[in-house]
Structures are given as C-alpha cells and as structure tokens.
Amino acid sequence: QYGFNLVMSHPHAVNEIALSLNNKNPRMKALVLELLAAVCLVRGGHEIILAAFDNFKEVCKEKHRFERLMEYFRNEDSSIDFMVACMQFINIVVHSVEDMNFRVHLQYEFTKLGLEEFLQVRGVKGQ
C-alpha cells in the first residue's frame, strides 16, 4: 500500500511504468498491465492512466492511443499471461467509466485498432 501510494503521488511514475510496456519480455508487460489496471481502479486513477497512454502515444510517436498495446496483443499470442492481462486491462479501462458516452468512445478506440476483429478471428466473444 505504501509503495502504491508513492507511485500515485509522483507525477511521472505512472508515465514511466506505462513506457515499460516497451519491453521484449511478455511477463514484464503482463505485470505492467496488472499494475496499470490497479491504478485505473482507484479514485482518479482512470484519468492518470489515460494521461499516461497519451504520454506513451507522444513519446513512442503512435498515431492512435493504445496502438502499440494492441500491436503487442496481436503479436504476443504465445504468452497467455500477457494476453489475459491485456484483456483485463482493456476491460477495466473501458468499463470503469460511469459516463456511457465516454465508455462508447473508449470502446471505439479499441475497435478502431482492430480489437473486435482480432477477437473474432480468435473465436473470442467481443466486449
């Protein structure tokens, strides 16, 4: 709890954690997503996570937010831990929002990046 509170109080900590997704180790990426999902669930955490992925987009020169995450998700299919962590993270990001319009907007961001199509090819039910 103490460590988590320190992370939440440091203005750039979550940005640096999100940037840790740029790692070749799928287990590391899974742990990063689990931590980011936990941040998303605390008060004010959702905004922090979206801001961290906006920063990720800028630093990594993505065209769309979550683009690299979806690229990893499509290409790391040998790591069940990572794929599960990724789906849990996406579900938490999308469904922990009260505003239905914003929830639809977030769903559309992932749809635009090919999430539904990928899941249908894999035989998994969509969000």
Short mmCIF file of C-alpha atoms in Angstrom, two decimals:
data_model
loop_
_atom_site.label_atom_id
_atom_site.label_comp_id
_atom_site.label_asym_id
_atom_site.label_seq_id
_atom_site.Cartn_x
_atom_site.Cartn_y
_atom_site.Cartn_z
CA GLN A 1 0.00 0.00 0.00
CA TYR A 2 2.81 2.41 0.90
CA GLY A 3 4.57 1.82 -2.42
CA PHE A 4 1.33 2.17 -4.35
CA ASN A 5 0.63 5.49 -2.64
CA LEU A 6 4.12 6.72 -3.54
CA VAL A 7 3.55 5.80 -7.18
CA MET A 8 0.21 7.57 -7.21
CA SER A 9 1.68 10.73 -5.68
CA HIS A 10 4.63 11.00 -8.07
CA PRO A 11 3.61 13.00 -11.16
CA HIS A 12 5.62 10.96 -13.69
CA ALA A 13 5.70 7.49 -12.10
CA VAL A 14 2.71 6.08 -13.98
CA ASN A 15 4.04 7.51 -17.26
CA GLU A 16 7.32 5.66 -16.73
CA ILE A 17 5.50 2.46 -15.77
CA ALA A 18 3.38 2.66 -18.94
CA LEU A 19 6.53 3.18 -21.03
CA SER A 20 7.83 -0.08 -19.52
CA LEU A 21 5.47 -1.84 -21.92
CA ASN A 22 8.26 -1.31 -24.45
CA ASN A 23 9.94 -4.47 -23.26
CA LYS A 24 10.62 -7.74 -25.06
CA ASN A 25 9.63 -9.87 -22.06
CA PRO A 26 5.88 -10.74 -22.21
CA ARG A 27 5.81 -11.49 -18.46
CA MET A 28 7.15 -7.99 -17.74
CA LYS A 29 4.46 -6.50 -19.99
CA ALA A 30 1.80 -8.54 -18.18
CA LEU A 31 2.99 -7.27 -14.78
CA VAL A 32 3.00 -3.69 -16.06
CA LEU A 33 -0.59 -4.05 -17.30
CA GLU A 34 -1.69 -5.58 -13.98
CA LEU A 35 -0.22 -2.60 -12.13
CA LEU A 36 -1.79 -0.10 -14.54
CA ALA A 37 -5.17 -1.84 -14.17
CA ALA A 38 -4.89 -1.49 -10.38
CA VAL A 39 -4.12 2.22 -10.76
CA CYS A 40 -7.15 2.59 -13.02
CA LEU A 41 -9.46 1.28 -10.29
CA VAL A 42 -8.55 3.81 -7.59
CA ARG A 43 -10.12 7.24 -7.31
CA GLY A 44 -8.67 9.47 -10.02
CA GLY A 45 -6.69 6.57 -11.46
CA HIS A 46 -8.61 6.34 -14.72
CA GLU A 47 -7.59 9.86 -15.70
CA ILE A 48 -3.99 9.12 -14.70
CA ILE A 49 -3.94 6.00 -16.90
CA LEU A 50 -5.41 7.80 -19.91
CA ALA A 51 -2.89 10.61 -19.43
CA ALA A 52 -0.08 8.02 -19.23
CA PHE A 53 -1.19 6.48 -22.52
CA ASP A 54 -1.45 9.95 -24.08
CA ASN A 55 2.16 10.46 -22.97
CA PHE A 56 3.05 6.99 -24.34
CA LYS A 57 1.48 7.96 -27.68
CA GLU A 58 3.57 11.12 -27.84
CA VAL A 59 6.86 9.56 -26.70
CA CYS A 60 6.52 6.49 -28.93
CA LYS A 61 5.13 8.50 -31.85
CA GLU A 62 1.94 6.48 -32.13
CA LYS A 63 -0.80 7.66 -34.45
CA HIS A 64 -3.53 6.49 -32.03
CA ARG A 65 -3.59 5.98 -28.27
CA PHE A 66 -3.16 2.27 -27.32
CA GLU A 67 -1.75 1.48 -30.79
CA ARG A 68 1.42 -0.19 -29.51
CA LEU A 69 -0.53 -2.07 -26.82
CA MET A 70 -2.79 -3.56 -29.49
CA GLU A 71 0.23 -4.39 -31.65
CA TYR A 72 1.75 -6.29 -28.72
CA PHE A 73 -1.59 -8.00 -28.04
CA ARG A 74 -1.86 -9.26 -31.62
CA ASN A 75 1.76 -10.43 -31.73
CA GLU A 76 2.31 -11.94 -28.25
CA ASP A 77 -0.13 -14.82 -28.73
CA SER A 78 2.38 -17.28 -27.27
CA SER A 79 2.07 -15.66 -23.83
CA ILE A 80 -1.26 -16.43 -22.20
CA ASP A 81 -0.31 -14.34 -19.12
CA PHE A 82 0.20 -11.27 -21.28
CA MET A 83 -2.97 -11.81 -23.32
CA VAL A 84 -5.09 -12.25 -20.18
CA ALA A 85 -3.52 -9.18 -18.54
CA CYS A 86 -4.11 -7.18 -21.71
CA MET A 87 -7.80 -8.13 -21.93
CA GLN A 88 -8.28 -7.41 -18.23
CA PHE A 89 -6.62 -4.03 -18.63
CA ILE A 90 -8.75 -3.13 -21.66
CA ASN A 91 -11.94 -4.20 -19.88
CA ILE A 92 -11.04 -2.14 -16.81
CA VAL A 93 -10.13 0.93 -18.87
CA VAL A 94 -13.38 0.75 -20.84
CA HIS A 95 -15.83 -0.37 -18.16
CA SER A 96 -14.63 1.59 -15.12
CA VAL A 97 -16.11 4.77 -16.59
CA GLU A 98 -19.50 5.99 -15.41
CA ASP A 99 -20.25 8.17 -18.44
CA MET A 100 -21.78 5.89 -21.08
CA ASN A 101 -20.78 8.19 -23.95
CA PHE A 102 -17.16 8.14 -22.84
CA ARG A 103 -17.32 4.36 -22.42
CA VAL A 104 -18.53 4.04 -26.03
CA HIS A 105 -15.73 6.37 -27.13
CA LEU A 106 -13.12 4.17 -25.40
CA GLN A 107 -14.66 1.02 -26.91
CA TYR A 108 -14.44 2.67 -30.32
CA GLU A 109 -10.74 3.48 -29.78
CA PHE A 110 -10.02 -0.23 -29.31
CA THR A 111 -12.38 -1.25 -32.14
CA LYS A 112 -10.61 1.17 -34.48
CA LEU A 113 -7.33 -0.54 -33.55
CA GLY A 114 -8.75 -3.94 -34.54
CA LEU A 115 -9.63 -5.48 -31.17
CA GLU A 116 -13.03 -6.90 -32.15
CA GLU A 117 -11.72 -8.23 -35.44
CA PHE A 118 -8.78 -9.90 -33.68
CA LEU A 119 -11.06 -11.48 -31.09
CA GLN A 120 -13.47 -12.76 -33.74
CA VAL A 121 -10.62 -14.39 -35.66
CA ARG A 122 -9.55 -16.00 -32.38
CA GLY A 123 -13.09 -17.16 -31.66
CA VAL A 124 -13.48 -14.99 -28.54
CA LYS A 125 -16.67 -13.09 -27.80
CA GLY A 126 -16.28 -9.30 -28.12
CA GLN A 127 -16.55 -6.72 -25.36
#
